Amino acid sequence: MRASWLPEWARGLPWLPLLVLAAVGLCAAIGEDMFPFDPNQLDLSAAFRPPAWQEKGSLLNPLGADNLGRDILSRIMAGSRVSVIVCFYAILFSGGIGALAGMIAGYFGGIVDAVLMRLIEIQQSIPAIALALILAAALEPGLSTVVVVIVLTYWAWYARIIRGEIIALKGRDYIAFARVAGVGTATIFVRHLLPNIFNTLVVLATLQVGQVILFEASLSFLGLGIQQPDISWGLMLADARQYITNAWWAITMPGIAIMLTCLSANVFGDWLRDRLDPKLRQL
Amino acid sequence: MLELAGITKHYRTRNGVVRAVEDVSFTVPPKGTMALVGESGCGKTTIAKIILQLERPISGTVRFEGADIATMSRAALHAYRRQVAAVFQDPYSSLNPRLRVHRIIAEPILAHERPGRAALDKRIAEVLDIVGLPATAATLYPHEFSGGQRQRIAIARALALQPRLMVLDEPVSALDVSIRAQVLNLLQDIQAEFGLTYLIIAHDLALVEHFSSDVAVIYLGRVAESGPTEPVFANPRHPYTQALLAAVPLPDPDHVLSETAATGEIASALNPPSGCRFHPRCPHVFAPCPATVPPAYPAGAGHHVACHLLKDSPA
Amino acid sequence: MLLQVENLRMHLHLRRGVLQAVDGINLHVAEGETLGLVGESGSGKTLTGLSLLRLLPKGSGRIESGSIRLDGQELTTLPEAELARDIRGRRIAMIMQDPMTSLNPVFSIGDQVGGPLRNHDIARGTALRSAVVDVLKRVRIPSPEDRLGDYPHQFSGGQRQRIVAAMAIGCTPRLLVADEPTTALDVTIQVQIIALLRQIQHDQGVGIILITHDLGVAASLCRRIAVMYAGQIVETGPVRAIYRSPSHPYTQALLAAIPRLHSKRTRLAAIPGQPPSLIDPPSGCRFAARCPMRMDQCAAPPPTVDLGDGHSAACWKLAN
Ligand SMILES: Nc1ncnc2c1ncn2[C@@H]1O[C@H](COP(=O)(O)OP(=O)(O)OP(=O)(O)O)[C@@H](O)[C@H]1O
Ligand SMILES: Nc1ncnc2c1ncn2[C@@H]1O[C@H](COP(=O)(O)OP(=O)(O)OP(=O)(O)O)[C@@H](O)[C@H]1O
Ligand SMILES: [Mg+2]
Ligand SMILES: [Mg+2]
């Protein structure tokens, strides 16, 4: 179905994923005061309360409550803030540093390229968890440590892929022409290279959303990431793991939140990529 | 105007050293059209890249109006780039798909000067007009044009700085037969109007004869024969030039193709034959050919032939 | 008549619309004759060749009407299985436009040249091996016995094109469709492939349809020429008639637009504009928009005018 009353640019928008992402963003933006429950409020009488549609469920805890009787919906809403913040900084810095390194290595080649490639290889040979342990020992566990660990783990992934793209782009005749015409290197980067790797960056960034959320979850699970009483989806998973047999919802609900967010980010990323390509725009 | 002396370029690859260009020298006369012809992989594009400073030769010099471009100061090099423009073979990869035509043509101008918005628009409309496109084309993206129109945009961009030398690397090979003539005529008109010097790379011999005033025939990175187009085509002296010309099927049903002018395959630039690189395929091969590289013997006004056969029978 | 194609229409049903790639084509090829199908890029030459084998683009290609008869046998209604067994690669072989994509890099050339022979049950075991050696000899691959186990990348471009030709002629087809067999090659190698095609025709008496945009190659190899423009054949006739007295304005313009070796340097006569889109092409003459002799009548489809001697052209000017 095509909504003809929509402006041209909005047709075919992936509404469902956008809605999910908007909801996550909204939850992260509004304060905890607006939530139906204080996410850290204990209510032992509600402990292990199942979701509302189940027997013994209650509309007071639509998605059920955890082992301490805390409202799961409220905790998911509160946890979105950590996910959004971690995603934002982790993607910004790992993408930014990785893309810059990849562009420089790919464009200039030679010794710069060789040094950067060795760095990437060294980085990729260190297990992320080992790196996290070292950093957690050196720094204080918490949100910023999580971001630093993720950036250190992922910049090489961006750099490697962007470097490949740049090497292919460098062979394009329009780059050759720009060099022949005496166009400065900075202009070539900004005008010719960046716009052409933008799609790749968007796709990599959306792919990374899921991985960052999972990474944060595992770090928090290991006690190296977000600390109580802060709330994160990963921490919720970790907390609920031991009650999986008697309170499946406590682990499933944050799991679904993670899955929906990752999936939405991927679908939206695909749409955005198609949208940004002027060749496809005509069809 | 442009003078190449002893240009040599090797590429190091995993399989060994590719001897792409070996000791190539020629001079492009002012306001003339110099053509480089030869079969695929003989090093034509590499020579163009060296002139355009996209590659550095391992030896030899390129002089533009007497000045060696390798030792130019930054400012002189910037000035050189203003006077030399290029049009490449592939009209699809030569225009950035993400930029509008306006921006594409403005790019070389903005690299050298800071005209006001109105002056810039006027310049762009002017060059678009020269290549026969409406001023409204400036607002469109490259994918909205056909191959021939894209090549016109590429020519407009090359003209934007009013260059004096234009390097044309196979400017029409990617175009349709019926569009080629449009672009060739356009290039000739522009040359006549602005007094440009052309260096054109092509493998279509009929086109070269039609279009150029001087020609260098290249085989596996070496110049086999060079000189003014007319004598070279009318009276080719190098067996390779002879083979090349005999191999062109003419659009004439009564023309009989010679099937024996050159036998065998082109050797690899990774491991070129010793002496004269053409000797394994040459019907006139004799003792000195595999042993020594033939020097360029003079064979009339400006006509040079690198073949041992000419040693005893010059001009 | 070896091949007789009447009013063949093959359209591509794309999301953008119906692309009339082959629109009402008439062709015939006699035994041992070479027909040149010339025209510029996108005029539908390759799709015409593929239509003869009913190798249509998957999903979109459809033969709308017309008939293709090989030795009197109708191919448009032949069941797919029979077509695959008796026709494709057996009685009609094709040399594809790009030699690199016709050869699979992971199989030895012995395997690949032997493939059609094996599939059509022509030879097996040692007979197969000697048949492969024999056909490679015929396309002049030096010492083929030693090279059966070699892979495509170990051969030069010209040799690869010979191997592709060997695959095509192995089953001694009646008709060979050669799609731009020399376009990717250098002139000195092109001559060798032209000679090879001549020899194949001479030795085996196969009919050849040579698809090319190079009027020189067509002139050197073909007895008759069909000139294609925007999915239609605008002029057809004996090679001399086409080159010496072209009658359709497009053929005339094409011949005037190419630079010729050893001729006076005159300005080339460029054809203005560009070919029409094959989706919703003009209903009348498709060349009209670029034609210097355009008249009001050209808005209607032009009649095919017989000029005698098998020479005909579709143009209103000739009808009057
Ligand atoms: N960057 C490179 N690295 C390694 N080898 C190269 C490189 N560029 C070109 N070559 C090789 O150098 C030789 C000359 O190449 P060049 O592109 O100059 O040929 P050409 O005459 O322009 O051919 P064509 O007509 O096919 O464009 C070829 O053998 C080619 O494979
Ligand atoms: N698989 C396909 N899907 C969609 N369109 C196609 C397909 N194959 C060909 N076409 C279109 O059909 C038309 C005719 O194509 P065809 O390949 O027959 O041209 P051609 O004359 O062989 O050109 P060339 O000389 O470039 O090979 C072109 O407009 C082409 O874009
Ligand atoms: Mg080249
Ligand atoms: Mg084709």
PDB file of N, CA and C in Angstrom, chain A residues 160-236:
ATOM      1  N   ARG A 160      39.699  -1.351   8.490  1.00  0.00           N
ATOM      2  CA  ARG A 160      40.012  -2.359   7.480  1.00  0.00           C
ATOM      3  C   ARG A 160      39.057  -2.256   6.284  1.00  0.00           C
ATOM      4  N   ILE A 161      37.764  -2.152   6.594  1.00  0.00           N
ATOM      5  CA  ILE A 161      36.778  -2.116   5.511  1.00  0.00           C
ATOM      6  C   ILE A 161      36.868  -0.803   4.729  1.00  0.00           C
ATOM      7  N   ILE A 162      36.994   0.299   5.447  1.00  0.00           N
ATOM      8  CA  ILE A 162      37.065   1.601   4.776  1.00  0.00           C
ATOM      9  C   ILE A 162      38.326   1.687   3.918  1.00  0.00           C
ATOM     10  N   ARG A 163      39.417   1.126   4.427  1.00  0.00           N
ATOM     11  CA  ARG A 163      40.659   1.147   3.653  1.00  0.00           C
ATOM     12  C   ARG A 163      40.441   0.458   2.300  1.00  0.00           C
ATOM     13  N   GLY A 164      39.768  -0.707   2.324  1.00  0.00           N
ATOM     14  CA  GLY A 164      39.490  -1.416   1.074  1.00  0.00           C
ATOM     15  C   GLY A 164      38.663  -0.569   0.120  1.00  0.00           C
ATOM     16  N   GLU A 165      37.646   0.090   0.658  1.00  0.00           N
ATOM     17  CA  GLU A 165      36.789   0.927  -0.182  1.00  0.00           C
ATOM     18  C   GLU A 165      37.585   2.078  -0.805  1.00  0.00           C
ATOM     19  N   ILE A 166      38.438   2.673   0.023  1.00  0.00           N
ATOM     20  CA  ILE A 166      39.201   3.820  -0.457  1.00  0.00           C
ATOM     21  C   ILE A 166      40.157   3.391  -1.560  1.00  0.00           C
ATOM     22  N   ILE A 167      40.763   2.211  -1.411  1.00  0.00           N
ATOM     23  CA  ILE A 167      41.684   1.757  -2.449  1.00  0.00           C
ATOM     24  C   ILE A 167      40.939   1.589  -3.766  1.00  0.00           C
ATOM     25  N   ALA A 168      39.702   1.055  -3.690  1.00  0.00           N
ATOM     26  CA  ALA A 168      38.906   0.920  -4.911  1.00  0.00           C
ATOM     27  C   ALA A 168      38.525   2.294  -5.466  1.00  0.00           C
ATOM     28  N   LEU A 169      38.139   3.206  -4.572  1.00  0.00           N
ATOM     29  CA  LEU A 169      37.731   4.547  -5.009  1.00  0.00           C
ATOM     30  C   LEU A 169      38.889   5.319  -5.624  1.00  0.00           C
ATOM     31  N   LYS A 170      40.070   5.099  -5.052  1.00  0.00           N
ATOM     32  CA  LYS A 170      41.238   5.849  -5.503  1.00  0.00           C
ATOM     33  C   LYS A 170      41.491   5.592  -6.987  1.00  0.00           C
ATOM     34  N   GLY A 171      41.107   4.406  -7.452  1.00  0.00           N
ATOM     35  CA  GLY A 171      41.302   4.081  -8.864  1.00  0.00           C
ATOM     36  C   GLY A 171      40.306   4.757  -9.780  1.00  0.00           C
ATOM     37  N   ARG A 172      39.251   5.354  -9.211  1.00  0.00           N
ATOM     38  CA  ARG A 172      38.255   6.020 -10.053  1.00  0.00           C
ATOM     39  C   ARG A 172      38.871   7.211 -10.768  1.00  0.00           C
ATOM     40  N   ASP A 173      38.417   7.389 -11.986  1.00  0.00           N
ATOM     41  CA  ASP A 173      39.002   8.462 -12.764  1.00  0.00           C
ATOM     42  C   ASP A 173      38.694   9.849 -12.209  1.00  0.00           C
ATOM     43  N   TYR A 174      37.583   9.989 -11.485  1.00  0.00           N
ATOM     44  CA  TYR A 174      37.304  11.345 -11.002  1.00  0.00           C
ATOM     45  C   TYR A 174      38.277  11.771  -9.908  1.00  0.00           C
ATOM     46  N   ILE A 175      38.812  10.790  -9.187  1.00  0.00           N
ATOM     47  CA  ILE A 175      39.848  11.132  -8.221  1.00  0.00           C
ATOM     48  C   ILE A 175      41.119  11.510  -8.982  1.00  0.00           C
ATOM     49  N   ALA A 176      41.441  10.708  -9.997  1.00  0.00           N
ATOM     50  CA  ALA A 176      42.620  11.015 -10.816  1.00  0.00           C
ATOM     51  C   ALA A 176      42.477  12.408 -11.408  1.00  0.00           C
ATOM     52  N   PHE A 177      41.277  12.714 -11.905  1.00  0.00           N
ATOM     53  CA  PHE A 177      41.087  14.039 -12.509  1.00  0.00           C
ATOM     54  C   PHE A 177      41.305  15.137 -11.478  1.00  0.00           C
ATOM     55  N   ALA A 178      40.736  14.932 -10.280  1.00  0.00           N
ATOM     56  CA  ALA A 178      40.877  15.960  -9.245  1.00  0.00           C
ATOM     57  C   ALA A 178      42.354  16.194  -8.935  1.00  0.00           C
ATOM     58  N   ARG A 179      43.129  15.111  -8.879  1.00  0.00           N
ATOM     59  CA  ARG A 179      44.560  15.289  -8.602  1.00  0.00           C
ATOM     60  C   ARG A 179      45.241  16.018  -9.748  1.00  0.00           C
ATOM     61  N   VAL A 180      44.854  15.645 -10.975  1.00  0.00           N
ATOM     62  CA  VAL A 180      45.445  16.292 -12.143  1.00  0.00           C
ATOM     63  C   VAL A 180      45.128  17.782 -12.139  1.00  0.00           C
ATOM     64  N   ALA A 181      43.896  18.130 -11.731  1.00  0.00           N
ATOM     65  CA  ALA A 181      43.506  19.535 -11.770  1.00  0.00           C
ATOM     66  C   ALA A 181      44.087  20.320 -10.603  1.00  0.00           C
ATOM     67  N   GLY A 182      44.824  19.659  -9.722  1.00  0.00           N
ATOM     68  CA  GLY A 182      45.446  20.369  -8.624  1.00  0.00           C
ATOM     69  C   GLY A 182      44.520  20.600  -7.442  1.00  0.00           C
ATOM     70  N   VAL A 183      43.474  19.796  -7.338  1.00  0.00           N
ATOM     71  CA  VAL A 183      42.566  19.908  -6.194  1.00  0.00           C
ATOM     72  C   VAL A 183      43.287  19.389  -4.948  1.00  0.00           C
ATOM     73  N   GLY A 184      43.138  20.106  -3.839  1.00  0.00           N
ATOM     74  CA  GLY A 184      43.853  19.742  -2.623  1.00  0.00           C
ATOM     75  C   GLY A 184      43.385  18.429  -2.030  1.00  0.00           C
ATOM     76  N   THR A 185      44.299  17.806  -1.260  1.00  0.00           N
ATOM     77  CA  THR A 185      43.990  16.504  -0.682  1.00  0.00           C
ATOM     78  C   THR A 185      42.775  16.583   0.256  1.00  0.00           C
ATOM     79  N   ALA A 186      42.704  17.661   1.038  1.00  0.00           N
ATOM     80  CA  ALA A 186      41.589  17.796   1.981  1.00  0.00           C
ATOM     81  C   ALA A 186      40.265  17.829   1.211  1.00  0.00           C
ATOM     82  N   THR A 187      40.236  18.573   0.118  1.00  0.00           N
ATOM     83  CA  THR A 187      39.019  18.653  -0.687  1.00  0.00           C
ATOM     84  C   THR A 187      38.675  17.286  -1.258  1.00  0.00           C
ATOM     85  N   ILE A 188      39.679  16.555  -1.711  1.00  0.00           N
ATOM     86  CA  ILE A 188      39.413  15.225  -2.270  1.00  0.00           C
ATOM     87  C   ILE A 188      38.795  14.334  -1.196  1.00  0.00           C
ATOM     88  N   PHE A 189      39.336  14.428   0.035  1.00  0.00           N
ATOM     89  CA  PHE A 189      38.780  13.623   1.124  1.00  0.00           C
ATOM     90  C   PHE A 189      37.313  13.983   1.371  1.00  0.00           C
ATOM     91  N   VAL A 190      37.063  15.270   1.480  1.00  0.00           N
ATOM     92  CA  VAL A 190      35.720  15.694   1.885  1.00  0.00           C
ATOM     93  C   VAL A 190      34.708  15.553   0.750  1.00  0.00           C
ATOM     94  N   ARG A 191      35.133  15.889  -0.483  1.00  0.00           N
ATOM     95  CA  ARG A 191      34.187  15.902  -1.588  1.00  0.00           C
ATOM     96  C   ARG A 191      33.998  14.534  -2.233  1.00  0.00           C
ATOM     97  N   HIS A 192      35.080  13.791  -2.336  1.00  0.00           N
ATOM     98  CA  HIS A 192      35.010  12.565  -3.134  1.00  0.00           C
ATOM     99  C   HIS A 192      35.040  11.292  -2.312  1.00  0.00           C
ATOM    100  N   LEU A 193      35.871  11.291  -1.273  1.00  0.00           N
ATOM    101  CA  LEU A 193      35.999  10.035  -0.535  1.00  0.00           C
ATOM    102  C   LEU A 193      34.881   9.873   0.486  1.00  0.00           C
ATOM    103  N   LEU A 194      34.701  10.894   1.329  1.00  0.00           N
ATOM    104  CA  LEU A 194      33.735  10.770   2.414  1.00  0.00           C
ATOM    105  C   LEU A 194      32.322  10.444   1.915  1.00  0.00           C
ATOM    106  N   PRO A 195      31.781  11.207   0.951  1.00  0.00           N
ATOM    107  CA  PRO A 195      30.412  10.888   0.520  1.00  0.00           C
ATOM    108  C   PRO A 195      30.297   9.472  -0.033  1.00  0.00           C
ATOM    109  N   ASN A 196      31.369   8.983  -0.627  1.00  0.00           N
ATOM    110  CA  ASN A 196      31.284   7.666  -1.230  1.00  0.00           C
ATOM    111  C   ASN A 196      31.462   6.528  -0.242  1.00  0.00           C
ATOM    112  N   ILE A 197      32.004   6.828   0.946  1.00  0.00           N
ATOM    113  CA  ILE A 197      32.066   5.762   1.947  1.00  0.00           C
ATOM    114  C   ILE A 197      30.946   5.925   2.963  1.00  0.00           C
ATOM    115  N   PHE A 198      30.152   6.974   2.785  1.00  0.00           N
ATOM    116  CA  PHE A 198      29.099   7.251   3.754  1.00  0.00           C
ATOM    117  C   PHE A 198      28.144   6.068   3.891  1.00  0.00           C
ATOM    118  N   ASN A 199      27.753   5.515   2.758  1.00  0.00           N
ATOM    119  CA  ASN A 199      26.843   4.362   2.792  1.00  0.00           C
ATOM    120  C   ASN A 199      27.429   3.234   3.603  1.00  0.00           C
ATOM    121  N   THR A 200      28.696   2.947   3.330  1.00  0.00           N
ATOM    122  CA  THR A 200      29.352   1.866   4.046  1.00  0.00           C
ATOM    123  C   THR A 200      29.357   2.160   5.534  1.00  0.00           C
ATOM    124  N   LEU A 201      29.654   3.416   5.872  1.00  0.00           N
ATOM    125  CA  LEU A 201      29.683   3.786   7.283  1.00  0.00           C
ATOM    126  C   LEU A 201      28.317   3.588   7.920  1.00  0.00           C
ATOM    127  N   VAL A 202      27.268   3.981   7.190  1.00  0.00           N
ATOM    128  CA  VAL A 202      25.913   3.828   7.735  1.00  0.00           C
ATOM    129  C   VAL A 202      25.619   2.359   7.978  1.00  0.00           C
ATOM    130  N   VAL A 203      25.972   1.542   7.009  1.00  0.00           N
ATOM    131  CA  VAL A 203      25.689   0.118   7.148  1.00  0.00           C
ATOM    132  C   VAL A 203      26.507  -0.483   8.287  1.00  0.00           C
ATOM    133  N   LEU A 204      27.775  -0.136   8.342  1.00  0.00           N
ATOM    134  CA  LEU A 204      28.617  -0.653   9.423  1.00  0.00           C
ATOM    135  C   LEU A 204      28.077  -0.200  10.773  1.00  0.00           C
ATOM    136  N   ALA A 205      27.664   1.065  10.843  1.00  0.00           N
ATOM    137  CA  ALA A 205      27.178   1.592  12.114  1.00  0.00           C
ATOM    138  C   ALA A 205      25.918   0.847  12.550  1.00  0.00           C
ATOM    139  N   THR A 206      25.014   0.581  11.617  1.00  0.00           N
ATOM    140  CA  THR A 206      23.783  -0.108  12.022  1.00  0.00           C
ATOM    141  C   THR A 206      24.076  -1.548  12.403  1.00  0.00           C
ATOM    142  N   LEU A 207      25.038  -2.150  11.674  1.00  0.00           N
ATOM    143  CA  LEU A 207      25.421  -3.511  12.063  1.00  0.00           C
ATOM    144  C   LEU A 207      26.017  -3.495  13.459  1.00  0.00           C
ATOM    145  N   GLN A 208      26.697  -2.412  13.769  1.00  0.00           N
ATOM    146  CA  GLN A 208      27.395  -2.347  15.053  1.00  0.00           C
ATOM    147  C   GLN A 208      26.435  -2.142  16.215  1.00  0.00           C
ATOM    148  N   VAL A 209      25.272  -1.533  15.943  1.00  0.00           N
ATOM    149  CA  VAL A 209      24.321  -1.262  17.020  1.00  0.00           C
ATOM    150  C   VAL A 209      24.052  -2.535  17.811  1.00  0.00           C
ATOM    151  N   GLY A 210      23.703  -3.592  17.104  1.00  0.00           N
ATOM    152  CA  GLY A 210      23.410  -4.853  17.770  1.00  0.00           C
ATOM    153  C   GLY A 210      24.610  -5.357  18.546  1.00  0.00           C
ATOM    154  N   GLN A 211      25.769  -5.277  17.888  1.00  0.00           N
ATOM    155  CA  GLN A 211      26.968  -5.807  18.535  1.00  0.00           C
ATOM    156  C   GLN A 211      27.341  -5.003  19.770  1.00  0.00           C
ATOM    157  N   VAL A 212      27.159  -3.689  19.692  1.00  0.00           N
ATOM    158  CA  VAL A 212      27.493  -2.853  20.847  1.00  0.00           C
ATOM    159  C   VAL A 212      26.591  -3.200  22.021  1.00  0.00           C
ATOM    160  N   ILE A 213      25.305  -3.356  21.721  1.00  0.00           N
ATOM    161  CA  ILE A 213      24.366  -3.673  22.806  1.00  0.00           C
ATOM    162  C   ILE A 213      24.742  -5.001  23.455  1.00  0.00           C
ATOM    163  N   LEU A 214      25.081  -5.972  22.616  1.00  0.00           N
ATOM    164  CA  LEU A 214      25.469  -7.279  23.145  1.00  0.00           C
ATOM    165  C   LEU A 214      26.789  -7.197  23.907  1.00  0.00           C
ATOM    166  N   PHE A 215      27.711  -6.411  23.341  1.00  0.00           N
ATOM    167  CA  PHE A 215      29.028  -6.252  23.975  1.00  0.00           C
ATOM    168  C   PHE A 215      28.876  -5.635  25.362  1.00  0.00           C
ATOM    169  N   GLU A 216      28.071  -4.594  25.402  1.00  0.00           N
ATOM    170  CA  GLU A 216      27.820  -3.929  26.684  1.00  0.00           C
ATOM    171  C   GLU A 216      27.209  -4.936  27.669  1.00  0.00           C
ATOM    172  N   ALA A 217      26.282  -5.742  27.150  1.00  0.00           N
ATOM    173  CA  ALA A 217      25.623  -6.728  28.008  1.00  0.00           C
ATOM    174  C   ALA A 217      26.638  -7.706  28.574  1.00  0.00           C
ATOM    175  N   SER A 218      27.539  -8.194  27.710  1.00  0.00           N
ATOM    176  CA  SER A 218      28.480  -9.188  28.225  1.00  0.00           C
ATOM    177  C   SER A 218      29.470  -8.541  29.196  1.00  0.00           C
ATOM    178  N   LEU A 219      29.892  -7.322  28.904  1.00  0.00           N
ATOM    179  CA  LEU A 219      30.794  -6.655  29.847  1.00  0.00           C
ATOM    180  C   LEU A 219      30.105  -6.446  31.185  1.00  0.00           C
ATOM    181  N   SER A 220      28.854  -6.010  31.136  1.00  0.00           N
ATOM    182  CA  SER A 220      28.111  -5.783  32.376  1.00  0.00           C
ATOM    183  C   SER A 220      27.910  -7.098  33.111  1.00  0.00           C
ATOM    184  N   PHE A 221      27.656  -8.135  32.353  1.00  0.00           N
ATOM    185  CA  PHE A 221      27.466  -9.453  32.929  1.00  0.00           C
ATOM    186  C   PHE A 221      28.720  -9.884  33.698  1.00  0.00           C
ATOM    187  N   LEU A 222      29.871  -9.587  33.097  1.00  0.00           N
ATOM    188  CA  LEU A 222      31.132  -9.979  33.732  1.00  0.00           C
ATOM    189  C   LEU A 222      31.511  -9.044  34.870  1.00  0.00           C
ATOM    190  N   GLY A 223      30.685  -8.047  35.086  1.00  0.00           N
ATOM    191  CA  GLY A 223      30.989  -7.114  36.160  1.00  0.00           C
ATOM    192  C   GLY A 223      31.994  -6.052  35.768  1.00  0.00           C
ATOM    193  N   LEU A 224      32.304  -5.991  34.479  1.00  0.00           N
ATOM    194  CA  LEU A 224      33.302  -5.015  34.030  1.00  0.00           C
ATOM    195  C   LEU A 224      32.633  -3.774  33.465  1.00  0.00           C
ATOM    196  N   GLY A 225      31.315  -3.848  33.324  1.00  0.00           N
ATOM    197  CA  GLY A 225      30.623  -2.745  32.646  1.00  0.00           C
ATOM    198  C   GLY A 225      29.808  -1.933  33.616  1.00  0.00           C
ATOM    199  N   ILE A 226      28.560  -1.780  33.273  1.00  0.00           N
ATOM    200  CA  ILE A 226      27.646  -0.979  34.075  1.00  0.00           C
ATOM    201  C   ILE A 226      27.480  -1.642  35.446  1.00  0.00           C
ATOM    202  N   GLN A 227      27.488  -0.840  36.480  1.00  0.00           N
ATOM    203  CA  GLN A 227      27.373  -1.376  37.835  1.00  0.00           C
ATOM    204  C   GLN A 227      26.000  -1.046  38.418  1.00  0.00           C
ATOM    205  N   GLN A 228      25.489  -1.955  39.269  1.00  0.00           N
ATOM    206  CA  GLN A 228      24.289  -1.643  40.027  1.00  0.00           C
ATOM    207  C   GLN A 228      24.564  -0.359  40.793  1.00  0.00           C
ATOM    208  N   PRO A 229      23.638   0.473  41.096  1.00  0.00           N
ATOM    209  CA  PRO A 229      22.229   0.373  40.751  1.00  0.00           C
ATOM    210  C   PRO A 229      21.874   0.902  39.366  1.00  0.00           C
ATOM    211  N   ASP A 230      22.853   1.275  38.556  1.00  0.00           N
ATOM    212  CA  ASP A 230      22.510   1.665  37.186  1.00  0.00           C
ATOM    213  C   ASP A 230      21.882   0.466  36.488  1.00  0.00           C
ATOM    214  N   ILE A 231      21.070   0.773  35.486  1.00  0.00           N
ATOM    215  CA  ILE A 231      20.326  -0.302  34.838  1.00  0.00           C
ATOM    216  C   ILE A 231      20.749  -0.406  33.386  1.00  0.00           C
ATOM    217  N   SER A 232      21.018  -1.614  32.953  1.00  0.00           N
ATOM    218  CA  SER A 232      21.225  -1.813  31.517  1.00  0.00           C
ATOM    219  C   SER A 232      20.615  -3.144  31.136  1.00  0.00           C
ATOM    220  N   TRP A 233      20.281  -3.281  29.849  1.00  0.00           N
ATOM    221  CA  TRP A 233      19.628  -4.508  29.399  1.00  0.00           C
ATOM    222  C   TRP A 233      20.527  -5.711  29.659  1.00  0.00           C
ATOM    223  N   GLY A 234      21.806  -5.509  29.434  1.00  0.00           N
ATOM    224  CA  GLY A 234      22.743  -6.600  29.631  1.00  0.00           C
ATOM    225  C   GLY A 234      22.778  -7.039  31.086  1.00  0.00           C
ATOM    226  N   LEU A 235      22.758  -6.043  31.967  1.00  0.00           N
ATOM    227  CA  LEU A 235      22.769  -6.337  33.385  1.00  0.00           C
ATOM    228  C   LEU A 235      21.497  -7.086  33.786  1.00  0.00           C
ATOM    229  N   MET A 236      20.378  -6.696  33.165  1.00  0.00           N
ATOM    230  CA  MET A 236      19.107  -7.382  33.446  1.00  0.00           C
ATOM    231  C   MET A 236      19.195  -8.853  33.049  1.00  0.00           C
TER     232      MET A 236
END
